[in-house]
Coordinates of C-alpha atoms in Angstrom, one line a residue:
X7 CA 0.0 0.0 0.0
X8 CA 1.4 3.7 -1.3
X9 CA 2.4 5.3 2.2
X10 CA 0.3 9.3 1.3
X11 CA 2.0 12.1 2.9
X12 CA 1.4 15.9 3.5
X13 CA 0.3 17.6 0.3
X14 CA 2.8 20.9 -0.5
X15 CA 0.4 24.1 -0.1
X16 CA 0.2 25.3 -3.4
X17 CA -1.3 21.5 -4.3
X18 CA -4.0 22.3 -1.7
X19 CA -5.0 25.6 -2.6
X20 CA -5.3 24.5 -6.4
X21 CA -7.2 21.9 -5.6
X22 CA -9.8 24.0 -3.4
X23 CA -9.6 26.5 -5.9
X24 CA -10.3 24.2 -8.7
X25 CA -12.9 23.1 -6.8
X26 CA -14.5 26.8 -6.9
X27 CA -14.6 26.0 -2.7
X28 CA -14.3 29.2 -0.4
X29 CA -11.8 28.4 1.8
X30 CA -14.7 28.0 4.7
X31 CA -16.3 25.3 2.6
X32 CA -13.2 23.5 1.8
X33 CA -12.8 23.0 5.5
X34 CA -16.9 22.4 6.5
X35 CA -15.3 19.6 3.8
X36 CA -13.1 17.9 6.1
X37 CA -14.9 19.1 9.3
X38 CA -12.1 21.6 10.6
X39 CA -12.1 25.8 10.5
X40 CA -11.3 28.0 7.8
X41 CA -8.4 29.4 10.0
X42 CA -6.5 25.9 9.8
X43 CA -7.3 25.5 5.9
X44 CA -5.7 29.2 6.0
X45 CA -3.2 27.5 8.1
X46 CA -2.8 24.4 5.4
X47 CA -2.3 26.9 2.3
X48 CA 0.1 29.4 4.1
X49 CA 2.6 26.5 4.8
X50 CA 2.4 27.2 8.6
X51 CA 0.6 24.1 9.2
X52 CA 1.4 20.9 7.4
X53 CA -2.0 19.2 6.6
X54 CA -2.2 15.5 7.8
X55 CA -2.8 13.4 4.8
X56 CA -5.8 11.8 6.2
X57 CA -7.5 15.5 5.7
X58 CA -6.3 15.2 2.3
X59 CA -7.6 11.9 1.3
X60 CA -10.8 12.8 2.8
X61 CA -10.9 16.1 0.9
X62 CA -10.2 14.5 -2.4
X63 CA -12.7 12.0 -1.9
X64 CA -15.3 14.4 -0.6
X65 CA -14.2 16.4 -3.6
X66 CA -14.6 14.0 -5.8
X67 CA -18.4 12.8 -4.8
X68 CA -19.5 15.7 -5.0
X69 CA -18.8 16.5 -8.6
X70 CA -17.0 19.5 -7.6

């Protein structure tokens, strides 16, 4: 099984923004605050890749 790790923060903002998701939406997402997602796309926090797969896959289903 492919080990994921933390996704770089311009991956995560161009994925949200792809996703035409307001930062506050992107996070509702993955059930955290819009301050960490600011957190996740400044680079100040590293995003756990669990948040990640769960945003892709929410992502994903949702046709976004």
């Amino acid at each position: 099984m492919k080990r994921l790790t933390s996704p770089a923060p311009e991956e995560i903002r161009a994925s949200r923004v792809a996703a035409g998701l307001s930062q506050t939406a992107a996070g509702s997402l993955v059930h955290t605050t819009c301050r960490t997602w600011q957190q996740w796309e400044a680079g100040d926090r590293k995003m756990h890749p669990a948040f990640w797969e769960l945003f892709e896959i929410k992502r994903k289903k949702v046709n976004i």
